[in-house]
Tab-separated table of C-alpha atoms in Angstrom:
chain	number	residue	atom	x	y	z
Z	30	UNK	CA	-0.005	0.001	0.006
Z	31	UNK	CA	2.878	2.389	0.858
Z	32	UNK	CA	4.525	1.868	-2.516
Z	33	UNK	CA	1.250	2.380	-4.360
Z	34	UNK	CA	0.493	5.560	-2.409
Z	35	UNK	CA	4.016	6.919	-3.050
Z	36	UNK	CA	3.545	6.216	-6.753
Z	37	UNK	CA	0.234	8.079	-6.789
Z	38	UNK	CA	1.803	11.033	-4.951
Z	39	UNK	CA	4.598	11.198	-7.541
Z	40	UNK	CA	1.958	11.220	-10.291
Z	41	UNK	CA	0.542	14.496	-9.016
Z	42	UNK	CA	2.014	17.257	-11.209
Z	43	UNK	CA	3.777	20.354	-9.898
Z	44	UNK	CA	2.152	23.769	-9.853
Z	45	UNK	CA	4.534	25.048	-12.525
Z	46	UNK	CA	3.744	22.095	-14.782
Z	47	UNK	CA	0.028	22.808	-14.478
Z	48	UNK	CA	0.408	26.544	-15.084
Z	49	UNK	CA	2.328	25.844	-18.283
Z	50	UNK	CA	-0.676	24.048	-19.790
Z	51	UNK	CA	-2.605	26.074	-22.426
Z	52	UNK	CA	-5.930	25.975	-20.563
Z	53	UNK	CA	-4.440	27.359	-17.340
Z	54	UNK	CA	-2.298	29.873	-19.208
Z	55	UNK	CA	-5.534	31.213	-20.723
Z	56	UNK	CA	-7.122	31.207	-17.283
Z	57	UNK	CA	-4.165	33.221	-15.913
Z	58	UNK	CA	-4.552	35.786	-18.686
Z	59	UNK	CA	-8.208	36.239	-17.769
Z	60	UNK	CA	-7.959	36.270	-13.975
Z	61	UNK	CA	-4.294	36.834	-13.146
Z	62	UNK	CA	-1.488	34.368	-12.603
Z	63	UNK	CA	-1.391	34.728	-8.809
Z	64	UNK	CA	-4.979	33.682	-8.199
Z	65	UNK	CA	-4.617	30.704	-10.603
Z	66	UNK	CA	-1.428	29.689	-8.785
Z	67	UNK	CA	-3.264	29.963	-5.424
Z	68	UNK	CA	-6.108	27.808	-6.741
Z	69	UNK	CA	-3.689	25.227	-8.171
Z	70	UNK	CA	-1.850	24.952	-4.860
Z	71	UNK	CA	-5.134	24.479	-3.027
Z	72	UNK	CA	-6.320	21.734	-5.400
Z	73	UNK	CA	-2.982	19.901	-5.319
Z	74	UNK	CA	-2.885	20.118	-1.526
Z	75	UNK	CA	-6.300	18.471	-1.496
Z	76	UNK	CA	-5.038	15.695	-3.756
Z	77	UNK	CA	-2.089	15.006	-1.473
Z	78	UNK	CA	-4.198	15.136	1.681
Z	79	UNK	CA	-6.658	12.616	0.204
Z	80	UNK	CA	-3.860	10.188	-0.554
Z	81	UNK	CA	-2.216	10.731	2.834
Z	82	UNK	CA	-5.505	9.723	4.483
Z	83	UNK	CA	-5.439	6.494	2.516
Z	84	UNK	CA	-8.176	7.471	0.094
Z	85	UNK	CA	-8.161	8.131	-3.598
Z	86	UNK	CA	-7.323	11.473	-5.095
Z	87	UNK	CA	-10.144	13.076	-6.982
Z	88	UNK	CA	-8.385	13.151	-10.317
Z	89	UNK	CA	-4.838	11.975	-11.009
Z	90	UNK	CA	-5.144	8.588	-9.353
Z	91	UNK	CA	-8.668	7.516	-10.207
Z	92	UNK	CA	-7.575	5.123	-12.962
Z	93	UNK	CA	-7.767	7.933	-15.481
Z	94	UNK	CA	-5.502	8.287	-18.455
Z	95	UNK	CA	-2.802	10.944	-17.831
Z	96	UNK	CA	-4.424	13.452	-20.199
Z	97	UNK	CA	-7.866	12.937	-18.667
Z	98	UNK	CA	-6.393	13.295	-15.173
Z	99	UNK	CA	-4.771	16.614	-16.112
Z	100	UNK	CA	-8.067	17.867	-17.567
Z	101	UNK	CA	-9.840	16.850	-14.364
Z	102	UNK	CA	-7.300	18.875	-12.368
Z	103	UNK	CA	-7.787	21.845	-14.692
Z	104	UNK	CA	-11.527	21.684	-14.185
Z	105	UNK	CA	-11.092	21.650	-10.405
Z	106	UNK	CA	-8.683	24.587	-10.564
Z	107	UNK	CA	-11.172	26.567	-12.642
Z	108	UNK	CA	-13.877	25.814	-10.064
Z	109	UNK	CA	-11.503	26.878	-7.286
Z	110	UNK	CA	-10.743	30.177	-9.068
Z	111	UNK	CA	-14.462	30.852	-9.450
Z	112	UNK	CA	-14.986	30.036	-5.774
Z	113	UNK	CA	-12.161	32.365	-4.696
Z	114	UNK	CA	-13.559	35.227	-6.772
Z	115	UNK	CA	-17.217	34.716	-5.785
Z	116	UNK	CA	-18.472	37.009	-2.988
Z	117	UNK	CA	-18.370	35.280	0.380
Z	118	UNK	CA	-20.955	37.642	1.823
Z	119	UNK	CA	-24.078	37.083	-0.255
Z	120	UNK	CA	-27.800	37.759	-0.012
Z	121	UNK	CA	-30.151	35.093	1.266
Z	122	UNK	CA	-33.922	34.847	1.453
Z	123	UNK	CA	-34.978	34.878	5.092
Z	124	UNK	CA	-38.103	32.702	5.288
Z	125	UNK	CA	-37.726	31.998	9.020
Z	126	UNK	CA	-40.109	34.683	10.269
Z	127	UNK	CA	-37.361	36.042	12.545
Z	128	UNK	CA	-37.290	39.731	11.664
Z	129	UNK	CA	-34.001	40.705	13.331
Z	130	UNK	CA	-32.134	37.503	12.591
Z	131	UNK	CA	-28.628	38.078	14.012
Z	132	UNK	CA	-27.069	35.325	11.869
Z	133	UNK	CA	-28.626	36.824	8.736
Z	134	UNK	CA	-27.524	40.399	9.358
Z	135	UNK	CA	-30.340	41.726	11.560
Z	136	UNK	CA	-32.237	44.710	10.150
Z	137	UNK	CA	-32.176	44.952	6.345
Z	138	UNK	CA	-31.772	48.471	5.010
Z	139	UNK	CA	-34.232	50.318	2.805
Z	140	UNK	CA	-33.381	50.842	-0.855
Z	141	UNK	CA	-33.373	54.593	-0.251
Z	142	UNK	CA	-30.860	54.154	2.570
Z	143	UNK	CA	-28.660	52.118	0.245
Z	144	UNK	CA	-28.872	54.919	-2.331
Z	145	UNK	CA	-27.669	57.351	0.302
Z	146	UNK	CA	-24.765	55.008	1.129
Z	147	UNK	CA	-23.843	54.863	-2.571
Z	148	UNK	CA	-23.996	58.630	-2.902
Z	149	UNK	CA	-21.769	59.137	0.150
Z	150	UNK	CA	-19.236	56.478	-0.851
Z	151	UNK	CA	-18.912	57.007	-4.603
Z	152	UNK	CA	-17.713	60.611	-4.145
Z	153	UNK	CA	-15.732	62.672	-1.665
Z	154	UNK	CA	-17.988	63.971	1.109
Z	155	UNK	CA	-18.158	66.493	3.910
Z	156	UNK	CA	-17.657	63.736	6.495
Z	157	UNK	CA	-15.408	65.865	8.711
Z	158	UNK	CA	-15.509	69.173	6.824
Z	159	UNK	CA	-17.596	72.246	7.584
Z	160	UNK	CA	-18.561	73.573	4.175
Z	161	UNK	CA	-19.715	76.955	5.540
Z	162	UNK	CA	-16.497	77.783	7.422
Z	163	UNK	CA	-14.112	75.818	5.238
Z	164	UNK	CA	-12.586	74.270	8.349
Z	165	UNK	CA	-12.380	70.786	9.792
Z	166	UNK	CA	-15.655	69.579	11.258
Z	167	UNK	CA	-17.000	66.655	13.298
Z	168	UNK	CA	-18.469	63.541	11.782
Z	169	UNK	CA	-20.947	63.431	14.685
Z	170	UNK	CA	-22.939	66.370	13.351
Z	171	UNK	CA	-24.578	64.356	10.575
Z	172	UNK	CA	-26.695	62.308	12.998
Z	173	UNK	CA	-26.182	63.765	16.494
Z	174	UNK	CA	-29.049	66.248	16.407
Z	175	UNK	CA	-31.419	63.716	14.837
Z	176	UNK	CA	-30.537	61.082	17.446
Z	177	UNK	CA	-30.907	63.489	20.335
Z	178	UNK	CA	-34.244	64.744	19.060
Z	179	UNK	CA	-35.742	61.281	18.551
Z	180	UNK	CA	-34.395	60.020	21.869
Z	181	UNK	CA	-35.533	63.085	23.776
Z	182	UNK	CA	-31.955	63.592	24.938
Z	183	UNK	CA	-29.666	66.599	25.194
Z	184	UNK	CA	-26.898	65.017	23.110
Z	185	UNK	CA	-25.979	61.779	21.361
Z	186	UNK	CA	-23.065	60.016	19.684
Z	187	UNK	CA	-22.714	56.722	17.812
Z	188	UNK	CA	-20.043	53.994	17.883
Z	189	UNK	CA	-19.763	50.690	16.029
Z	190	UNK	CA	-22.144	48.558	18.114
Z	191	UNK	CA	-23.926	48.518	21.477
Z	192	UNK	CA	-21.270	46.359	23.151
Z	193	UNK	CA	-18.764	49.071	22.227
Z	194	UNK	CA	-21.175	51.707	23.568
Z	195	UNK	CA	-21.462	49.931	26.917
Z	196	UNK	CA	-17.694	49.477	27.076
Z	197	UNK	CA	-17.016	53.140	26.288
Z	198	UNK	CA	-19.494	54.481	28.851
Z	199	UNK	CA	-18.081	52.235	31.606
Z	200	UNK	CA	-14.482	53.006	30.680
Z	201	UNK	CA	-15.162	56.756	30.677
Z	202	UNK	CA	-17.280	57.086	33.778
Z	203	UNK	CA	-16.080	54.257	36.040
Z	204	UNK	CA	-12.614	53.044	35.123
Z	205	UNK	CA	-10.888	51.880	38.309
Z	206	UNK	CA	-14.033	52.434	40.346
Z	207	UNK	CA	-17.236	50.605	41.189
Z	208	UNK	CA	-20.380	50.189	39.120
Z	209	UNK	CA	-23.468	48.941	40.962
Z	210	UNK	CA	-25.712	46.553	39.044
Z	211	UNK	CA	-28.432	44.073	39.983
Z	212	UNK	CA	-27.542	40.376	39.844
Z	213	UNK	CA	-30.691	39.838	37.799
Z	214	UNK	CA	-29.301	42.057	35.039
Z	215	UNK	CA	-25.887	40.432	34.476
Z	216	UNK	CA	-26.906	39.200	31.059
Z	217	UNK	CA	-25.139	37.571	28.139
Z	218	UNK	CA	-25.868	39.659	25.069
Z	219	UNK	CA	-24.953	37.040	22.437
Z	220	UNK	CA	-22.058	35.002	21.096
Z	221	UNK	CA	-20.617	34.618	24.602
Z	222	UNK	CA	-20.345	38.350	25.354
Z	223	UNK	CA	-21.395	38.954	28.945
Z	224	UNK	CA	-21.947	42.206	30.806
Z	225	UNK	CA	-19.503	41.234	33.605
Z	226	UNK	CA	-16.776	40.528	31.019
Z	227	UNK	CA	-17.325	43.850	29.263
Z	228	UNK	CA	-17.210	45.630	32.614
Z	229	UNK	CA	-13.948	43.922	33.519
Z	230	UNK	CA	-12.331	44.859	30.194
Z	231	UNK	CA	-13.491	48.458	30.599
Z	232	UNK	CA	-11.601	48.752	33.871
Z	233	UNK	CA	-14.759	49.177	35.927
Z	234	UNK	CA	-15.244	47.106	39.085
Z	235	UNK	CA	-18.506	45.186	39.292
Z	236	UNK	CA	-20.522	45.525	42.484
Z	237	UNK	CA	-23.478	43.130	42.425
Z	238	UNK	CA	-26.550	43.787	44.512
Z	239	UNK	CA	-29.803	41.948	45.175
Z	240	UNK	CA	-30.574	38.456	43.960
Z	241	UNK	CA	-31.334	36.932	40.574
Z	242	UNK	CA	-35.070	37.406	40.932
Z	243	UNK	CA	-35.440	40.236	43.470
Z	244	UNK	CA	-33.550	43.499	43.786
Z	245	UNK	CA	-34.811	46.531	45.705
Z	246	UNK	CA	-33.744	50.161	45.606
Z	247	UNK	CA	-32.371	49.761	49.129
Z	248	UNK	CA	-29.897	47.200	47.775
Z	249	UNK	CA	-28.424	49.903	45.534
Z	250	UNK	CA	-28.483	52.462	48.302
Z	251	UNK	CA	-26.610	50.276	50.790
Z	252	UNK	CA	-23.919	49.458	48.230
Z	253	UNK	CA	-23.027	53.072	47.403
Z	254	UNK	CA	-19.642	54.106	48.742
Z	255	UNK	CA	-16.855	56.583	48.011
Z	256	UNK	CA	-15.720	54.226	45.241
Z	257	UNK	CA	-19.069	54.240	43.427
Z	258	UNK	CA	-19.034	56.053	40.106
Z	259	UNK	CA	-22.073	54.673	38.277
Z	260	UNK	CA	-25.410	52.986	38.759
Z	261	UNK	CA	-26.003	50.560	35.864
Z	262	UNK	CA	-29.391	49.299	34.780
Z	263	UNK	CA	-29.540	46.655	32.022
Z	264	UNK	CA	-32.820	46.014	30.237
Z	265	UNK	CA	-33.456	42.252	30.019
Z	266	UNK	CA	-34.098	42.456	26.275
Z	267	UNK	CA	-33.254	38.823	25.532
Z	268	UNK	CA	-34.845	37.026	28.510
Z	269	UNK	CA	-37.631	37.274	31.068
Z	270	UNK	CA	-37.734	36.347	34.751
Z	271	UNK	CA	-41.265	35.644	35.918
Z	272	UNK	CA	-42.884	34.679	39.182
Z	273	UNK	CA	-41.587	35.953	42.508
Z	274	UNK	CA	-39.691	38.977	41.180
Z	275	UNK	CA	-38.989	42.580	42.035
Z	276	UNK	CA	-37.032	45.268	40.262
Z	277	UNK	CA	-36.829	48.999	41.077
Z	278	UNK	CA	-38.135	51.341	38.427
Z	279	UNK	CA	-35.783	53.570	36.475
Z	280	UNK	CA	-37.418	56.545	38.197
Z	281	UNK	CA	-36.371	55.119	41.582
Z	282	UNK	CA	-32.817	54.486	40.438
Z	283	UNK	CA	-32.527	57.987	38.952
Z	284	UNK	CA	-33.901	59.533	42.162
Z	285	UNK	CA	-31.255	57.655	44.129
Z	286	UNK	CA	-28.566	58.792	41.704
Z	287	UNK	CA	-29.611	62.420	42.175
Z	288	UNK	CA	-29.582	62.141	45.987
Z	289	UNK	CA	-26.121	60.578	45.974
Z	290	UNK	CA	-24.760	62.447	42.906
Z	291	UNK	CA	-24.019	59.212	41.080
Z	292	UNK	CA	-24.820	59.089	37.325
Z	293	UNK	CA	-27.263	56.464	36.061
Z	294	UNK	CA	-26.544	54.544	32.859
Z	295	UNK	CA	-29.187	52.326	31.246
Z	296	UNK	CA	-28.321	49.798	28.552
Z	297	UNK	CA	-31.557	49.370	26.613
Z	298	UNK	CA	-30.137	47.012	24.008
Z	299	UNK	CA	-32.918	46.782	21.431
Z	300	UNK	CA	-33.366	50.548	21.028
Z	301	UNK	CA	-37.080	51.082	20.418
Z	302	UNK	CA	-37.739	54.608	19.130
Z	303	UNK	CA	-41.372	54.077	18.083
Z	304	UNK	CA	-44.313	52.671	20.040
Z	305	UNK	CA	-44.987	49.234	18.524
Z	306	UNK	CA	-47.442	47.921	21.113
Z	307	UNK	CA	-50.319	47.879	18.630
Z	308	UNK	CA	-48.238	45.472	16.520
Z	309	UNK	CA	-47.603	43.149	19.462
Z	310	UNK	CA	-44.166	44.415	20.458
Z	311	UNK	CA	-43.867	45.867	23.964
Z	312	UNK	CA	-40.391	47.287	24.550
Z	313	UNK	CA	-39.371	50.323	26.629
Z	314	UNK	CA	-38.933	53.486	24.580
Z	315	UNK	CA	-35.588	55.268	24.543
Z	316	UNK	CA	-37.406	58.581	24.970
Z	317	UNK	CA	-39.010	57.343	28.196
Z	318	UNK	CA	-35.616	56.463	29.680
Z	319	UNK	CA	-34.187	59.867	28.788
Z	320	UNK	CA	-37.293	61.571	30.146
Z	321	UNK	CA	-36.854	59.661	33.428
Z	322	UNK	CA	-33.512	61.393	33.825
Z	323	UNK	CA	-30.925	58.726	32.960
Z	324	UNK	CA	-27.523	60.348	32.533
Z	325	UNK	CA	-26.802	58.078	29.563
Z	326	UNK	CA	-28.716	55.471	27.596
Z	327	UNK	CA	-27.226	53.086	25.025
Z	328	UNK	CA	-28.901	50.922	22.383
Z	329	UNK	CA	-28.318	49.176	19.053
Z	330	UNK	CA	-28.834	50.710	15.636
Z	331	UNK	CA	-29.672	47.479	13.797
Z	332	UNK	CA	-32.337	46.043	16.103
Z	333	UNK	CA	-35.722	47.707	16.668
Z	334	UNK	CA	-34.380	51.013	15.378
Z	335	UNK	CA	-34.138	49.281	11.990
Z	336	UNK	CA	-30.941	50.907	10.777
Z	337	UNK	CA	-27.307	49.891	10.236
Z	338	UNK	CA	-25.122	48.315	12.900
Z	339	UNK	CA	-24.183	50.892	15.494
Z	340	UNK	CA	-24.151	51.607	19.199
Z	341	UNK	CA	-25.930	54.822	20.134
Z	342	UNK	CA	-25.250	56.698	23.362
Z	343	UNK	CA	-27.755	59.421	24.253
Z	344	UNK	CA	-28.116	61.491	27.394
Z	345	UNK	CA	-26.937	64.593	29.216
Z	346	UNK	CA	-24.613	66.901	27.275
Z	347	UNK	CA	-22.008	66.954	30.036
Z	348	UNK	CA	-21.864	63.165	30.179
Z	349	UNK	CA	-21.882	62.638	26.390
Z	350	UNK	CA	-19.039	65.118	25.934
Z	351	UNK	CA	-16.948	63.285	28.542
Z	352	UNK	CA	-17.547	60.019	26.666
Z	353	UNK	CA	-16.725	61.624	23.339
Z	354	UNK	CA	-13.399	62.939	24.629
Z	355	UNK	CA	-12.295	59.431	25.597
Z	356	UNK	CA	-9.407	58.467	23.251
Z	357	UNK	CA	-11.141	55.123	22.659
Z	358	UNK	CA	-14.032	56.912	20.967
Z	359	UNK	CA	-11.907	57.351	17.842
Z	360	UNK	CA	-11.130	53.617	17.812
Z	361	UNK	CA	-14.820	52.761	18.063
Z	362	UNK	CA	-16.351	55.434	15.815
Z	363	UNK	CA	-18.401	54.573	12.719
Z	364	UNK	CA	-17.599	55.272	9.083
Z	365	UNK	CA	-19.367	57.366	6.476
Z	366	UNK	CA	-21.394	54.429	5.165
Z	367	UNK	CA	-22.970	53.780	8.553
Z	368	UNK	CA	-23.640	57.479	9.053
Z	369	UNK	CA	-25.305	57.756	5.648
Z	370	UNK	CA	-27.665	54.827	6.309
Z	371	UNK	CA	-28.368	55.923	9.867
Z	372	UNK	CA	-29.182	59.470	8.776
Z	373	UNK	CA	-31.749	58.230	6.249
Z	374	UNK	CA	-33.305	55.886	8.803
Z	375	UNK	CA	-33.624	58.587	11.452
Z	376	UNK	CA	-35.206	60.992	8.954
Z	377	UNK	CA	-37.763	58.302	8.106
Z	378	UNK	CA	-38.748	58.417	11.778
Z	379	UNK	CA	-39.027	62.194	11.619
Z	380	UNK	CA	-41.328	61.894	8.614
Z	381	UNK	CA	-43.426	59.284	10.395
Z	382	UNK	CA	-42.659	56.832	7.543
Z	383	UNK	CA	-42.155	53.763	9.748
Z	384	UNK	CA	-43.208	51.296	7.044
Z	385	UNK	CA	-40.394	52.565	4.818
Z	386	UNK	CA	-37.961	51.067	7.357
Z	387	UNK	CA	-37.991	47.369	6.340
Z	388	UNK	CA	-37.742	45.837	9.832
Z	389	UNK	CA	-40.543	48.001	11.191
Z	390	UNK	CA	-42.643	47.357	8.082
Z	391	UNK	CA	-42.273	43.601	8.679
Z	392	UNK	CA	-43.158	43.892	12.356
Z	393	UNK	CA	-46.212	46.016	11.585
Z	394	UNK	CA	-47.556	43.557	8.968
Z	395	UNK	CA	-50.829	42.062	10.170
Z	396	UNK	CA	-51.490	38.338	10.244
Z	397	UNK	CA	-54.311	38.886	7.745
Z	398	UNK	CA	-52.002	40.608	5.250
Z	399	UNK	CA	-49.487	37.755	5.480
Z	400	UNK	CA	-52.272	35.179	5.092
Z	401	UNK	CA	-53.345	36.808	1.806
Z	402	UNK	CA	-49.775	36.798	0.519
Z	403	UNK	CA	-49.268	33.175	1.582
Z	404	UNK	CA	-52.466	32.034	-0.143
Z	405	UNK	CA	-51.478	33.811	-3.364
Z	406	UNK	CA	-47.972	32.320	-3.188
Z	407	UNK	CA	-49.268	28.762	-2.690
Z	408	UNK	CA	-51.639	29.107	-5.634
Z	409	UNK	CA	-48.848	30.368	-7.878
Z	410	UNK	CA	-46.304	27.731	-6.935
Z	411	UNK	CA	-48.510	24.626	-6.622
Z	412	UNK	CA	-48.715	23.862	-10.398
Z	413	UNK	CA	-44.898	23.737	-10.629
Z	414	UNK	CA	-44.322	21.282	-7.782
Z	415	UNK	CA	-43.743	17.539	-8.363
Z	416	UNK	CA	-46.508	15.074	-7.566
Z	417	UNK	CA	-44.827	13.762	-4.409
Z	418	UNK	CA	-44.725	17.239	-2.834
Z	419	UNK	CA	-47.277	18.669	-0.447
Z	420	UNK	CA	-47.839	22.353	0.275
Z	421	UNK	CA	-50.347	23.792	2.713
Z	422	UNK	CA	-50.842	26.623	5.215
Z	423	UNK	CA	-51.427	26.880	8.929
Z	424	UNK	CA	-51.478	29.500	11.654
Z	425	UNK	CA	-48.160	30.217	13.318
Z	426	UNK	CA	-45.995	32.860	14.925
Z	427	UNK	CA	-43.168	35.145	13.842
Z	428	UNK	CA	-40.689	36.642	16.304
Z	429	UNK	CA	-38.822	39.913	16.394
Z	430	UNK	CA	-35.464	38.275	17.235
Z	431	UNK	CA	-32.129	39.994	17.579
Z	432	UNK	CA	-32.098	39.522	21.339
Z	433	UNK	CA	-35.248	41.596	21.811
Z	434	UNK	CA	-38.863	41.072	22.885
Z	435	UNK	CA	-38.452	37.616	24.475
Z	436	UNK	CA	-41.708	35.696	24.830
Z	437	UNK	CA	-43.507	38.057	22.438
Z	438	UNK	CA	-44.821	36.611	19.193
Z	439	UNK	CA	-46.439	38.028	16.071
Z	440	UNK	CA	-49.336	36.113	14.491
Z	441	UNK	CA	-48.573	34.873	10.996
Z	442	UNK	CA	-49.574	32.309	8.374
Z	443	UNK	CA	-46.991	29.639	7.706
Z	444	UNK	CA	-46.486	27.805	4.413
Z	445	UNK	CA	-45.812	24.155	5.183
Z	446	UNK	CA	-43.864	22.057	2.648
Z	447	UNK	CA	-43.218	18.302	2.641
Z	448	UNK	CA	-41.894	15.731	0.203
Z	449	UNK	CA	-41.960	11.947	0.149
Z	450	UNK	CA	-38.541	12.051	-1.537
Z	451	UNK	CA	-36.732	14.188	1.067
Z	452	UNK	CA	-36.759	14.506	4.828
Z	453	UNK	CA	-37.383	17.923	6.308
Z	454	UNK	CA	-33.680	18.429	7.070
Z	455	UNK	CA	-32.673	17.306	3.575
Z	456	UNK	CA	-35.217	19.638	1.982
Z	457	UNK	CA	-34.093	22.555	4.165
Z	458	UNK	CA	-30.501	21.874	3.059
Z	459	UNK	CA	-31.511	21.805	-0.615
Z	460	UNK	CA	-33.177	25.194	-0.131
Z	461	UNK	CA	-30.008	26.566	1.452
Z	462	UNK	CA	-27.805	25.187	-1.327
Z	463	UNK	CA	-29.625	25.796	-4.610
Z	464	UNK	CA	-28.056	25.022	-7.952
Z	465	UNK	CA	-28.727	28.627	-8.947
Z	466	UNK	CA	-30.307	31.657	-7.321
Z	467	UNK	CA	-30.301	32.793	-3.739
Z	468	UNK	CA	-30.069	30.472	-0.741
Z	469	UNK	CA	-33.328	30.194	1.202
Z	470	UNK	CA	-33.202	29.875	4.990
Z	471	UNK	CA	-36.340	28.225	6.366
Z	472	UNK	CA	-37.239	26.656	9.673
Z	473	UNK	CA	-38.401	23.183	10.621
Z	474	UNK	CA	-41.444	22.733	12.855
Z	475	UNK	CA	-43.160	19.457	13.691
Z	476	UNK	CA	-40.969	17.657	11.169
Z	477	UNK	CA	-41.988	19.899	8.268
Z	478	UNK	CA	-40.233	22.739	6.447
Z	479	UNK	CA	-42.102	26.001	7.081
Z	480	UNK	CA	-41.809	29.330	5.268
Z	481	UNK	CA	-42.933	32.604	6.820
Z	482	UNK	CA	-43.478	35.410	4.316
Z	483	UNK	CA	-43.283	38.081	7.013
Z	484	UNK	CA	-39.537	38.229	6.469
Z	485	UNK	CA	-39.607	37.646	2.694
Z	486	UNK	CA	-39.729	40.794	0.571
Z	487	UNK	CA	-42.501	40.671	-2.059
Z	488	UNK	CA	-39.822	41.178	-4.705
Z	489	UNK	CA	-38.135	37.958	-3.496
Z	490	UNK	CA	-41.227	35.754	-3.897
Z	491	UNK	CA	-40.463	34.707	-7.513
Z	492	UNK	CA	-36.955	33.616	-6.453
Z	493	UNK	CA	-38.425	31.770	-3.473
Z	494	UNK	CA	-40.925	29.968	-5.704
Z	495	UNK	CA	-38.156	28.956	-8.122
Z	496	UNK	CA	-35.935	27.733	-5.282
Z	497	UNK	CA	-38.776	25.725	-3.789
Z	498	UNK	CA	-39.678	24.034	-7.074
Z	499	UNK	CA	-36.012	23.209	-7.709
Z	500	UNK	CA	-35.424	21.836	-4.194
Z	501	UNK	CA	-38.430	19.495	-4.466
Z	502	UNK	CA	-37.304	17.934	-7.749
Z	503	UNK	CA	-36.197	14.331	-7.518
């Protein structure tokens, strides 16, 4: 076996020998020699690894004639070049019914917001230039007044995400000193990032008070000392504690902060700027927290706000200016593309055009409207499905997602798909990996693939229908 394997390894050509072949020379002229060389090395490494594992290589040693083996290698190198040049970040159709799907990029941006991004990025801009005075300006000015107005705050700044916002506030206001927080609010905000860890990295010292389920205002009061620099309140946006619970109101915490001259910082996480209770989403409003007197409030830009990724800090002018002067602010600031999209999104709020913001439009869709779309979709796609496929509808629920509104669901109408040829997991995989077109991400419930049109744009429905028909083919 060792001799045979060594012989097969010797039969694998060198990179230079492959690149000298006419087909790969032509490929190099089209795409560049370096990328063809990189692809050839990758393919040949795969050949050697397969033989080292005791298996067969995919081309040179599969009992092919030498010329055929070389052509097989050329075909694989071409495929590797195409793979290397294809975009890794690509659009998908979100048929899960999870509006703010973190793994799928959270809030999608409006076409008009994308046009503003293109306009800001395709030309030079006044990012940090005051056109009137002809002097250097601040990039904050493009969204600061809008953010402050919508939040009901005196001032506001934006950094690259809410974890960065929390870090920056703690580092500015409480580095080397104590921050008092309830044990029931020491949350994990996703992907292993935990509030205690962020606090530790910021240089702030955690001082826990109360218990997991019950914390009173007296617990905060007793913990305040000469080392206390901040009272932290974290909104439980991604979980709920029910039953025998108690939690002081923000008004109570702010009143305590005023009596003791300790600033109050609230991490709201989801960042709800508009009242969505009529749509089934009950989240605290940023404006309410600022009105209650919080010194600073932070929240995400790509959750319930419906804009690009960002971490917004709003609050008292004196506090916001201290945070802005922190040298780390420059390391965490956002670029012109984020500012362009955020500006458009905030102005949509000012115009009262909530449905123009895709995430809010999806949340505000009624169950009846989705049911009509689902019925129309099923009627259109049914004639193109194979005989062993079944498609039907049933009542179900969508969720907001993105670590917000836990336990709250939005009524929807699910499209249920089944096939005698494929299991639910196999069918879901075929939808994710189509031969052509966009990948479709669905969910599996009760052993069936389900599609929720709440999170599918109407313009994506033809592509979804095509992907479904293709996935169901035997």
